[in-house]
PDB file of C-alpha atoms in Angstrom:
ATOM      1  CA  MET K 122      75.365 187.125 161.633  1.00 61.00           C
ATOM      2  CA  LEU K 123      76.059 187.423 157.897  1.00 85.00           C
ATOM      3  CA  ARG K 124      73.006 187.123 155.669  1.00 90.00           C
ATOM      4  CA  ARG K 125      74.786 184.393 153.732  1.00 92.00           C
ATOM      5  CA  ILE K 126      75.132 182.253 156.849  1.00 94.00           C
ATOM      6  CA  ALA K 127      71.563 182.981 157.918  1.00 95.00           C
ATOM      7  CA  SER K 128      70.377 181.891 154.473  1.00 95.00           C
ATOM      8  CA  HIS K 129      72.338 178.629 154.644  1.00 96.00           C
ATOM      9  CA  LEU K 130      70.865 177.872 158.081  1.00 97.00           C
ATOM     10  CA  PHE K 131      67.335 178.676 156.930  1.00 97.00           C
ATOM     11  CA  TRP K 132      67.524 176.582 153.762  1.00 97.00           C
ATOM     12  CA  THR K 133      69.280 173.646 155.407  1.00 97.00           C
ATOM     13  CA  ALA K 134      66.460 173.347 157.909  1.00 97.00           C
ATOM     14  CA  ARG K 135      63.644 174.167 155.516  1.00 97.00           C
ATOM     15  CA  ASN K 136      64.750 171.626 152.936  1.00 97.00           C
ATOM     16  CA  LEU K 137      65.028 168.895 155.562  1.00 97.00           C
ATOM     17  CA  GLU K 138      61.522 169.705 156.765  1.00 96.00           C
ATOM     18  CA  ARG K 139      60.245 169.758 153.169  1.00 95.00           C
ATOM     19  CA  ALA K 140      61.829 166.375 152.483  1.00 96.00           C
ATOM     20  CA  GLU K 141      60.203 164.958 155.608  1.00 94.00           C
ATOM     21  CA  TRP K 142      56.751 166.228 154.693  1.00 89.00           C
ATOM     22  CA  ARG K 143      57.086 165.001 151.116  1.00 90.00           C
ATOM     23  CA  ALA K 144      57.829 161.590 152.562  1.00 91.00           C
ATOM     24  CA  ARG K 145      54.831 161.894 154.871  1.00 86.00           C
ATOM     25  CA  LEU K 146      52.504 162.888 152.021  1.00 82.00           C
ATOM     26  CA  LEU K 147      53.641 160.037 149.794  1.00 88.00           C
ATOM     27  CA  ASP K 148      53.335 157.627 152.700  1.00 86.00           C
ATOM     28  CA  VAL K 149      49.834 158.717 153.694  1.00 79.00           C
ATOM     29  CA  ASN K 150      48.608 158.517 150.096  1.00 79.00           C
ATOM     30  CA  TYR K 151      50.018 155.033 149.725  1.00 84.00           C
ATOM     31  CA  HIS K 152      48.361 153.943 152.979  1.00 76.00           C
ATOM     32  CA  LEU K 153      45.057 155.521 151.989  1.00 74.00           C
ATOM     33  CA  LEU K 154      45.028 153.781 148.624  1.00 78.00           C
ATOM     34  CA  ILE K 155      45.708 150.434 150.291  1.00 76.00           C
ATOM     35  CA  GLU K 156      42.945 150.958 152.845  1.00 68.00           C
ATOM     36  CA  SER K 157      40.363 152.404 150.439  1.00 67.00           C
ATOM     37  CA  PRO K 158      40.826 151.572 146.730  1.00 65.00           C
ATOM     38  CA  PRO K 159      40.291 154.734 144.651  1.00 63.00           C
ATOM     39  CA  ARG K 160      37.538 155.385 142.158  1.00 59.00           C
ATOM     40  CA  ASP K 161      39.785 157.579 140.007  1.00 62.00           C
ATOM     41  CA  ALA K 162      41.651 155.896 137.149  1.00 62.00           C
ATOM     42  CA  GLN K 163      44.761 157.956 137.995  1.00 71.00           C
ATOM     43  CA  PRO K 164      44.634 158.227 141.785  1.00 74.00           C
ATOM     44  CA  TRP K 165      48.154 159.627 142.205  1.00 80.00           C
ATOM     45  CA  ALA K 166      47.716 162.500 139.760  1.00 77.00           C
ATOM     46  CA  ALA K 167      46.117 164.836 142.311  1.00 71.00           C
ATOM     47  CA  LEU K 168      49.461 165.210 144.114  1.00 78.00           C
ATOM     48  CA  LEU K 169      50.822 166.945 141.020  1.00 82.00           C
ATOM     49  CA  ALA K 170      48.016 169.483 141.112  1.00 75.00           C
ATOM     50  CA  ILE K 171      48.405 170.111 144.830  1.00 73.00           C
ATOM     51  CA  PHE K 172      52.131 170.841 144.455  1.00 79.00           C
ATOM     52  CA  GLU K 173      51.619 172.619 141.106  1.00 80.00           C
ATOM     53  CA  GLU K 174      54.204 170.367 139.467  1.00 87.00           C
ATOM     54  CA  ARG K 175      52.164 168.770 136.688  1.00 87.00           C
ATOM     55  CA  GLU K 176      54.036 170.589 133.928  1.00 90.00           C
ATOM     56  CA  LEU K 177      57.458 169.548 135.239  1.00 92.00           C
ATOM     57  CA  PHE K 178      56.276 165.972 135.693  1.00 93.00           C
ATOM     58  CA  ALA K 179      54.897 165.835 132.134  1.00 92.00           C
ATOM     59  CA  GLN K 180      58.307 166.786 130.737  1.00 91.00           C
ATOM     60  CA  CYS K 181      59.838 163.613 132.205  1.00 88.00           C
ATOM     61  CA  TYR K 182      57.099 160.985 132.476  1.00 92.00           C
ATOM     62  CA  PRO K 183      54.458 159.831 129.965  1.00 90.00           C
ATOM     63  CA  THR K 184      51.806 158.651 132.456  1.00 87.00           C
ATOM     64  CA  ASP K 185      50.579 159.501 135.981  1.00 85.00           C
ATOM     65  CA  ASP K 186      51.050 155.987 137.301  1.00 86.00           C
ATOM     66  CA  GLU K 187      52.098 155.124 140.846  1.00 87.00           C
ATOM     67  CA  ALA K 188      55.703 154.183 140.053  1.00 90.00           C
ATOM     68  CA  SER K 189      56.340 157.359 138.036  1.00 92.00           C
ATOM     69  CA  ILE K 190      54.868 159.716 140.618  1.00 91.00           C
ATOM     70  CA  ILE K 191      56.654 158.087 143.559  1.00 93.00           C
ATOM     71  CA  ASN K 192      59.916 158.269 141.606  1.00 94.00           C
ATOM     72  CA  PHE K 193      59.250 161.918 140.704  1.00 95.00           C
ATOM     73  CA  PHE K 194      58.541 162.969 144.285  1.00 95.00           C
ATOM     74  CA  ALA K 195      61.127 160.771 146.008  1.00 96.00           C
ATOM     75  CA  LEU K 196      64.135 160.169 143.752  1.00 96.00           C
ATOM     76  CA  ASP K 197      64.152 162.443 140.719  1.00 95.00           C
ATOM     77  CA  THR K 198      66.928 165.043 140.861  1.00 94.00           C
ATOM     78  CA  ASP K 199      65.324 166.876 137.920  1.00 93.00           C
ATOM     79  CA  ASN K 200      62.583 167.763 140.400  1.00 95.00           C
ATOM     80  CA  PRO K 201      64.147 170.379 142.723  1.00 95.00           C
ATOM     81  CA  ASN K 202      61.599 169.534 145.417  1.00 94.00           C
ATOM     82  CA  SER K 203      61.937 165.756 145.409  1.00 96.00           C
ATOM     83  CA  ILE K 204      62.975 164.146 148.681  1.00 97.00           C
ATOM     84  CA  ARG K 205      66.436 163.394 147.311  1.00 97.00           C
ATOM     85  CA  SER K 206      66.863 166.915 145.899  1.00 98.00           C
ATOM     86  CA  CYS K 207      65.816 168.488 149.217  1.00 98.00           C
ATOM     87  CA  ILE K 208      68.305 166.314 151.109  1.00 98.00           C
ATOM     88  CA  ASN K 209      71.021 167.259 148.612  1.00 98.00           C
ATOM     89  CA  THR K 210      70.216 170.965 148.979  1.00 97.00           C
ATOM     90  CA  ALA K 211      70.167 170.746 152.779  1.00 97.00           C
ATOM     91  CA  ARG K 212      73.533 169.013 152.890  1.00 97.00           C
ATOM     92  CA  ASN K 213      75.127 171.395 150.391  1.00 96.00           C
ATOM     93  CA  ASN K 214      73.961 174.375 152.440  1.00 96.00           C
ATOM     94  CA  ALA K 215      75.236 172.729 155.628  1.00 96.00           C
ATOM     95  CA  ILE K 216      78.765 172.431 154.204  1.00 94.00           C
ATOM     96  CA  SER K 217      79.224 176.145 154.963  1.00 89.00           C
ATOM     97  CA  LEU K 218      77.898 175.788 158.513  1.00 91.00           C
ATOM     98  CA  ARG K 219      80.452 173.573 160.203  1.00 86.00           C
ATOM     99  CA  HIS K 220      81.162 176.265 162.837  1.00 88.00           C
ATOM    100  CA  TYR K 221      77.434 176.890 163.455  1.00 92.00           C
ATOM    101  CA  ILE K 222      76.009 173.377 163.763  1.00 93.00           C
ATOM    102  CA  SER K 223      77.183 170.459 165.873  1.00 95.00           C
ATOM    103  CA  SER K 224      79.442 167.737 164.508  1.00 95.00           C
ATOM    104  CA  GLU K 225      76.715 165.221 165.431  1.00 96.00           C
ATOM    105  CA  LEU K 226      74.180 167.032 163.268  1.00 96.00           C
ATOM    106  CA  TRP K 227      76.604 167.269 160.359  1.00 96.00           C
ATOM    107  CA  LEU K 228      77.453 163.562 160.631  1.00 96.00           C
ATOM    108  CA  ASP K 229      73.825 162.429 160.597  1.00 96.00           C
ATOM    109  CA  LEU K 230      72.859 164.798 157.791  1.00 97.00           C
ATOM    110  CA  ASN K 231      75.844 163.714 155.705  1.00 96.00           C
ATOM    111  CA  THR K 232      74.981 160.051 156.341  1.00 97.00           C
ATOM    112  CA  LEU K 233      71.414 160.640 155.125  1.00 97.00           C
ATOM    113  CA  TYR K 234      72.824 162.411 152.058  1.00 97.00           C
ATOM    114  CA  LEU K 235      75.168 159.515 151.236  1.00 97.00           C
ATOM    115  CA  ASN K 236      72.362 156.992 151.691  1.00 96.00           C
ATOM    116  CA  ALA K 237      70.118 159.014 149.380  1.00 97.00           C
ATOM    117  CA  GLN K 238      72.714 158.846 146.613  1.00 95.00           C
ATOM    118  CA  GLU K 239      72.260 155.065 146.575  1.00 94.00           C
ATOM    119  CA  TRP K 240      68.469 155.075 146.279  1.00 95.00           C
ATOM    120  CA  THR K 241      67.043 153.462 143.147  1.00 94.00           C
ATOM    121  CA  PRO K 242      63.445 152.590 142.201  1.00 93.00           C
ATOM    122  CA  GLU K 243      64.183 149.079 143.488  1.00 93.00           C
ATOM    123  CA  VAL K 244      63.978 150.369 147.104  1.00 91.00           C
ATOM    124  CA  PHE K 245      60.195 150.480 146.650  1.00 90.00           C
ATOM    125  CA  VAL K 246      60.235 146.763 145.813  1.00 88.00           C
ATOM    126  CA  SER K 247      62.733 145.626 148.445  1.00 84.00           C
ATOM    127  CA  PRO K 248      62.527 146.579 151.300  1.00 83.00           C
ATOM    128  CA  GLY K 249      59.230 148.012 149.961  1.00 88.00           C
ATOM    129  CA  VAL K 250      57.291 151.284 150.146  1.00 89.00           C
ATOM    130  CA  PHE K 251      56.215 150.917 153.780  1.00 87.00           C
ATOM    131  CA  ALA K 252      59.702 150.038 155.047  1.00 91.00           C
ATOM    132  CA  PHE K 253      61.411 152.714 152.969  1.00 93.00           C
ATOM    133  CA  PHE K 254      59.278 155.528 154.341  1.00 91.00           C
ATOM    134  CA  ALA K 255      59.368 154.150 157.893  1.00 89.00           C
ATOM    135  CA  ASP K 256      63.183 154.146 157.830  1.00 93.00           C
ATOM    136  CA  LEU K 257      63.267 157.587 156.253  1.00 94.00           C
ATOM    137  CA  LYS K 258      60.925 159.007 158.896  1.00 91.00           C
ATOM    138  CA  ASN K 259      63.190 157.612 161.629  1.00 93.00           C
ATOM    139  CA  SER K 260      66.168 159.342 160.001  1.00 95.00           C
ATOM    140  CA  PHE K 261      64.350 162.670 160.109  1.00 96.00           C
ATOM    141  CA  TYR K 262      63.358 162.096 163.734  1.00 94.00           C
ATOM    142  CA  ARG K 263      66.977 161.422 164.627  1.00 96.00           C
ATOM    143  CA  ILE K 264      68.217 164.576 162.894  1.00 97.00           C
ATOM    144  CA  SER K 265      65.530 166.641 164.621  1.00 96.00           C
ATOM    145  CA  GLY K 266      66.498 165.236 168.007  1.00 96.00           C
ATOM    146  CA  ILE K 267      70.179 165.938 167.413  1.00 97.00           C
ATOM    147  CA  ARG K 268      69.404 169.517 166.398  1.00 96.00           C
ATOM    148  CA  HIS K 269      67.338 170.089 169.531  1.00 95.00           C
ATOM    149  CA  GLY K 270      69.893 168.477 171.809  1.00 95.00           C
ATOM    150  CA  THR K 271      73.173 169.870 170.518  1.00 96.00           C
ATOM    151  CA  ILE K 272      72.691 173.416 169.151  1.00 94.00           C
ATOM    152  CA  PRO K 273      72.697 176.414 171.542  1.00 94.00           C
ATOM    153  CA  ARG K 274      69.575 178.605 171.440  1.00 93.00           C
ATOM    154  CA  ASP K 275      71.279 181.364 169.505  1.00 93.00           C
ATOM    155  CA  LEU K 276      70.800 182.980 166.104  1.00 94.00           C
ATOM    156  CA  ALA K 277      71.839 179.794 164.310  1.00 94.00           C
ATOM    157  CA  TYR K 278      69.135 177.829 166.081  1.00 95.00           C
ATOM    158  CA  ASP K 279      66.521 180.528 165.452  1.00 96.00           C
ATOM    159  CA  PHE K 280      67.171 180.805 161.714  1.00 96.00           C
ATOM    160  CA  MET K 281      66.884 177.029 161.430  1.00 97.00           C
ATOM    161  CA  GLU K 282      63.678 177.142 163.469  1.00 97.00           C
ATOM    162  CA  VAL K 283      62.212 179.787 161.162  1.00 97.00           C
ATOM    163  CA  GLY K 284      62.860 177.564 158.142  1.00 97.00           C
ATOM    164  CA  ILE K 285      61.363 174.499 159.833  1.00 97.00           C
ATOM    165  CA  MET K 286      58.238 176.144 161.189  1.00 97.00           C
ATOM    166  CA  LEU K 287      57.461 178.067 158.028  1.00 97.00           C
ATOM    167  CA  GLU K 288      57.662 174.875 155.986  1.00 96.00           C
ATOM    168  CA  ARG K 289      55.687 172.914 158.585  1.00 95.00           C
ATOM    169  CA  ALA K 290      52.776 175.367 158.722  1.00 95.00           C
ATOM    170  CA  GLU K 291      52.475 175.314 154.935  1.00 93.00           C
ATOM    171  CA  ASP K 292      52.845 171.556 154.586  1.00 90.00           C
ATOM    172  CA  VAL K 293      50.281 170.558 157.204  1.00 92.00           C
ATOM    173  CA  ALA K 294      47.795 172.634 155.203  1.00 91.00           C
ATOM    174  CA  ARG K 295      48.903 170.862 152.026  1.00 85.00           C
ATOM    175  CA  MET K 296      48.467 167.485 153.704  1.00 82.00           C
ATOM    176  CA  LEU K 297      44.886 168.296 154.646  1.00 87.00           C
ATOM    177  CA  ASP K 298      44.351 169.495 151.099  1.00 82.00           C
ATOM    178  CA  VAL K 299      45.473 166.076 149.827  1.00 72.00           C
ATOM    179  CA  LYS K 300      42.517 164.570 151.651  1.00 70.00           C
ATOM    180  CA  TYR K 301      40.194 167.296 150.375  1.00 66.00           C
ATOM    181  CA  HIS K 302      41.220 166.993 146.714  1.00 61.00           C
ATOM    182  CA  PHE K 303      42.389 163.480 146.252  1.00 55.00           C
ATOM    183  CA  LEU K 304      40.132 161.421 148.482  1.00 53.00           C
ATOM    184  CA  LEU K 305      37.048 163.638 148.696  1.00 53.00           C
ATOM    185  CA  PRO K 306      34.338 161.039 149.274  1.00 51.00           C
ATOM    186  CA  LEU K 307      30.984 160.785 147.618  1.00 51.00           C
ATOM    187  CA  LEU K 308      28.225 162.478 149.589  1.00 46.00           C
ATOM    188  CA  GLU K 309      26.933 159.142 150.841  1.00 49.00           C
ATOM    189  CA  ASP K 310      30.409 158.186 152.111  1.00 54.00           C
ATOM    190  CA  VAL K 311      30.893 161.247 154.338  1.00 55.00           C
ATOM    191  CA  GLY K 312      31.216 160.047 157.913  1.00 57.00           C
ATOM    192  CA  GLY K 313      31.327 156.411 156.804  1.00 62.00           C
ATOM    193  CA  PRO K 314      33.997 153.791 157.562  1.00 66.00           C
ATOM    194  CA  ILE K 315      36.161 154.602 154.510  1.00 67.00           C
ATOM    195  CA  ASP K 316      36.041 158.313 155.237  1.00 71.00           C
ATOM    196  CA  MET K 317      37.061 157.736 158.853  1.00 77.00           C
ATOM    197  CA  LEU K 318      39.920 155.415 157.830  1.00 75.00           C
ATOM    198  CA  GLN K 319      41.236 158.140 155.577  1.00 76.00           C
ATOM    199  CA  TRP K 320      41.111 160.801 158.277  1.00 83.00           C
ATOM    200  CA  ALA K 321      42.846 158.468 160.729  1.00 84.00           C
ATOM    201  CA  ALA K 322      45.609 157.931 158.162  1.00 79.00           C
ATOM    202  CA  VAL K 323      45.989 161.695 157.776  1.00 83.00           C
ATOM    203  CA  LEU K 324      46.474 161.957 161.543  1.00 89.00           C
ATOM    204  CA  ARG K 325      49.096 159.222 161.478  1.00 84.00           C
ATOM    205  CA  SER K 326      50.968 160.955 158.677  1.00 81.00           C
ATOM    206  CA  ALA K 327      51.434 163.943 161.008  1.00 87.00           C
ATOM    207  CA  SER K 328      52.262 161.674 163.967  1.00 88.00           C
ATOM    208  CA  GLY K 329      49.097 163.042 165.514  1.00 92.00           C
ATOM    209  CA  PHE K 330      46.935 159.955 166.012  1.00 92.00           C
ATOM    210  CA  GLU K 331      47.894 159.347 169.643  1.00 94.00           C
ATOM    211  CA  ALA K 332      47.664 163.057 170.507  1.00 95.00           C
ATOM    212  CA  TYR K 333      44.204 163.095 168.920  1.00 96.00           C
ATOM    213  CA  CYS K 334      43.021 160.082 170.931  1.00 95.00           C
ATOM    214  CA  LYS K 335      44.272 161.588 174.185  1.00 94.00           C
ATOM    215  CA  ARG K 336      42.338 164.770 173.563  1.00 94.00           C
ATOM    216  CA  PHE K 337      39.211 163.604 171.748  1.00 94.00           C
ATOM    217  CA  GLY K 338      38.960 159.848 172.348  1.00 93.00           C
ATOM    218  CA  ASN K 339      38.929 157.078 169.749  1.00 89.00           C
ATOM    219  CA  ALA K 340      36.023 158.369 167.642  1.00 89.00           C
ATOM    220  CA  ILE K 341      37.381 160.066 164.512  1.00 89.00           C
ATOM    221  CA  LYS K 342      35.498 163.240 163.652  1.00 89.00           C
ATOM    222  CA  VAL K 343      36.520 165.521 160.817  1.00 87.00           C
ATOM    223  CA  GLU K 344      36.001 168.659 162.899  1.00 91.00           C
ATOM    224  CA  ASN K 345      38.361 167.361 165.587  1.00 94.00           C
ATOM    225  CA  VAL K 346      41.016 166.279 163.064  1.00 93.00           C
ATOM    226  CA  VAL K 347      41.036 169.766 161.569  1.00 93.00           C
ATOM    227  CA  GLU K 348      41.121 171.265 165.076  1.00 95.00           C
ATOM    228  CA  ILE K 349      44.247 169.412 166.178  1.00 96.00           C
ATOM    229  CA  LEU K 350      46.140 169.787 162.895  1.00 96.00           C
ATOM    230  CA  LEU K 351      45.365 173.445 162.292  1.00 96.00           C
ATOM    231  CA  PHE K 352      44.354 175.178 165.513  1.00 96.00           C
ATOM    232  CA  ASP K 353      45.790 173.275 168.480  1.00 95.00           C
ATOM    233  CA  PRO K 354      48.365 175.538 170.229  1.00 94.00           C
ATOM    234  CA  THR K 355      50.008 172.545 171.974  1.00 95.00           C
ATOM    235  CA  PHE K 356      50.400 169.972 169.189  1.00 96.00           C
ATOM    236  CA  PRO K 357      53.895 170.481 167.661  1.00 95.00           C
ATOM    237  CA  ARG K 358      52.835 169.796 164.077  1.00 94.00           C
ATOM    238  CA  SER K 359      49.761 172.002 164.005  1.00 96.00           C
ATOM    239  CA  ALA K 360      49.750 175.111 161.834  1.00 96.00           C
ATOM    240  CA  ARG K 361      49.038 177.381 164.810  1.00 96.00           C
ATOM    241  CA  PHE K 362      51.833 175.920 166.946  1.00 97.00           C
ATOM    242  CA  SER K 363      54.277 176.255 164.041  1.00 97.00           C
ATOM    243  CA  LEU K 364      53.385 179.880 163.404  1.00 96.00           C
ATOM    244  CA  GLU K 365      53.663 180.784 167.095  1.00 96.00           C
ATOM    245  CA  MET K 366      57.071 179.127 167.339  1.00 96.00           C
ATOM    246  CA  LEU K 367      58.086 180.999 164.181  1.00 96.00           C
ATOM    247  CA  ASP K 368      56.916 184.227 165.799  1.00 95.00           C
ATOM    248  CA  THR K 369      59.009 183.505 168.903  1.00 95.00           C
ATOM    249  CA  SER K 370      62.163 182.857 166.861  1.00 95.00           C
ATOM    250  CA  LEU K 371      61.687 185.981 164.766  1.00 94.00           C
ATOM    251  CA  ASP K 372      61.216 188.042 167.937  1.00 93.00           C
ATOM    252  CA  ARG K 373      64.559 186.772 169.262  1.00 93.00           C
ATOM    253  CA  ILE K 374      66.240 187.495 165.925  1.00 93.00           C
ATOM    254  CA  ALA K 375      64.777 191.018 165.821  1.00 90.00           C
ATOM    255  CA  SER K 376      65.860 191.695 169.411  1.00 89.00           C
ATOM    256  CA  GLN K 377      69.508 191.285 168.369  1.00 86.00           C
ATOM    257  CA  ALA K 378      69.287 193.667 165.425  1.00 77.00           C
ATOM    258  CA  PRO K 379      71.108 197.016 165.792  1.00 75.00           C
ATOM    259  CA  GLU K 380      67.849 198.888 165.120  1.00 76.00           C
ATOM    260  CA  PRO K 381      64.243 197.905 165.915  1.00 72.00           C
ATOM    261  CA  SER K 382      62.178 196.688 162.977  1.00 77.00           C
ATOM    262  CA  PRO K 383      58.398 196.462 162.565  1.00 81.00           C
ATOM    263  CA  PRO K 384      56.689 193.058 162.849  1.00 81.00           C
ATOM    264  CA  LEU K 385      56.270 191.091 159.645  1.00 89.00           C
ATOM    265  CA  SER K 386      52.761 191.900 158.422  1.00 89.00           C
ATOM    266  CA  GLN K 387      52.060 188.455 156.969  1.00 90.00           C
ATOM    267  CA  LEU K 388      53.003 186.767 160.239  1.00 92.00           C
ATOM    268  CA  GLU K 389      50.688 189.051 162.188  1.00 92.00           C
ATOM    269  CA  ASP K 390      47.852 188.259 159.783  1.00 92.00           C
ATOM    270  CA  LEU K 391      48.426 184.500 159.899  1.00 94.00           C
ATOM    271  CA  THR K 392      48.752 184.217 163.663  1.00 93.00           C
ATOM    272  CA  ALA K 393      45.667 186.384 164.148  1.00 93.00           C
ATOM    273  CA  LEU K 394      43.765 184.170 161.717  1.00 92.00           C
ATOM    274  CA  MET K 395      44.769 180.956 163.492  1.00 93.00           C
ATOM    275  CA  ARG K 396      43.948 182.337 166.950  1.00 92.00           C
ATOM    276  CA  SER K 397      40.540 183.678 165.920  1.00 89.00           C
ATOM    277  CA  ARG K 398      39.192 180.656 164.071  1.00 87.00           C
ATOM    278  CA  ARG K 399      38.103 177.161 165.043  1.00 89.00           C
ATOM    279  CA  SER K 400      37.658 174.052 162.933  1.00 91.00           C
ATOM    280  CA  ARG K 401      33.878 174.326 162.598  1.00 90.00           C
ATOM    281  CA  GLU K 402      34.137 177.850 161.196  1.00 90.00           C
ATOM    282  CA  ALA K 403      36.864 176.810 158.741  1.00 90.00           C
ATOM    283  CA  ILE K 404      34.842 173.821 157.537  1.00 88.00           C
ATOM    284  CA  ASN K 405      31.570 175.738 157.252  1.00 89.00           C
ATOM    285  CA  SER K 406      33.182 178.590 155.336  1.00 87.00           C
ATOM    286  CA  GLY K 407      35.005 176.194 152.995  1.00 88.00           C
ATOM    287  CA  LEU K 408      37.947 174.136 154.214  1.00 89.00           C
ATOM    288  CA  HIS K 409      39.748 174.097 150.878  1.00 88.00           C
ATOM    289  CA  GLN K 410      39.616 177.880 150.605  1.00 90.00           C
ATOM    290  CA  PHE K 411      40.884 178.227 154.177  1.00 93.00           C
ATOM    291  CA  LEU K 412      43.784 175.852 153.511  1.00 93.00           C
ATOM    292  CA  VAL K 413      44.724 177.781 150.373  1.00 91.00           C
ATOM    293  CA  GLN K 414      44.672 180.976 152.436  1.00 93.00           C
ATOM    294  CA  ILE K 415      47.183 179.440 154.864  1.00 94.00           C
ATOM    295  CA  GLN K 416      49.423 178.238 152.037  1.00 93.00           C
ATOM    296  CA  ASP K 417      49.359 181.608 150.270  1.00 94.00           C
ATOM    297  CA  GLY K 418      50.025 183.409 153.546  1.00 95.00           C
ATOM    298  CA  CYS K 419      53.036 181.188 154.265  1.00 95.00           C
ATOM    299  CA  ALA K 420      54.418 181.851 150.779  1.00 94.00           C
ATOM    300  CA  ALA K 421      54.063 185.605 151.278  1.00 95.00           C
ATOM    301  CA  LEU K 422      55.623 185.345 154.748  1.00 95.00           C
ATOM    302  CA  GLY K 423      58.575 183.453 153.267  1.00 94.00           C
ATOM    303  CA  ASP K 424      59.098 186.360 150.856  1.00 95.00           C
ATOM    304  CA  GLU K 425      59.055 188.843 153.747  1.00 94.00           C
ATOM    305  CA  VAL K 426      61.597 186.797 155.723  1.00 94.00           C
ATOM    306  CA  PHE K 427      63.837 186.597 152.663  1.00 94.00           C
ATOM    307  CA  GLN K 428      63.722 190.337 151.981  1.00 92.00           C
ATOM    308  CA  ARG K 429      64.411 191.304 155.597  1.00 92.00           C
ATOM    309  CA  TYR K 430      66.965 188.724 156.715  1.00 92.00           C
ATOM    310  CA  LEU K 431      68.277 186.531 153.908  1.00 93.00           C
ATOM    311  CA  LYS K 432      68.627 188.622 150.761  1.00 87.00           C
ATOM    312  CA  SER K 433      72.254 189.419 149.944  1.00 81.00           C
ATOM    313  CA  ASP K 434      72.964 193.119 149.658  1.00 65.00           C
TER     314      ASP K 434
END
């Protein structure tokens, strides 16, 4: 497969996954603020720090209010990582892939793209924030199902899988970091009703609430939330599951290369880290620092993947 095609496949899938997680993060923050009114005068501003986009935001918006930040993350095409921009990028990459992806996938992706062109700030008034993100999440679910059900398990599928799983592993760590930074409770609130509501909302944002209850019961414990979202090898949105699926796809890609190539060092380090740790260790050693380690490792792994498979000669 040409590197150009591999790159288009990778970035189509990765941008769709990024758009979905941006929607999830905005949605969970909105739910958390409704359920537990913030103490901070600018409760949405922490998202800018987490994504390291404060400088870009400040160039376009005078204040860190809710409407401005939602617009920046969801609609603003001057932000290359907004939901709309990611959908645009995914669709533009997919234009070159008509012989590699199914017509059903192209149709649904193009429909999402056309719908996104019509979004205005009024969509957060009518039908409203909740309905907008619920509909958007369903669109991403549909596209994911079409991809799984219509694309042969070949190189095209694997390069898309690499993009998805790399983004997913990084973004689940970012989502947990939202809770750590943005809604870190006062000492007396730890383990209290507000704290537990927030952790339950984090689970729902990753579609993990039911999986959590089946494994751990209805009692929400921070250690168990971290366990299922980071270390569970069976939950499809956990960091460990994502990295192991990424490893599987890269093994299949490498097996079709004309010459054998060494394993990617960052992937080996990350998978070893996720298999050797448990939630209690991560929390006791500093959850924020552990989450940053995952995010930095995913960024370095993305660079390795680019240099080996995607960089044009």
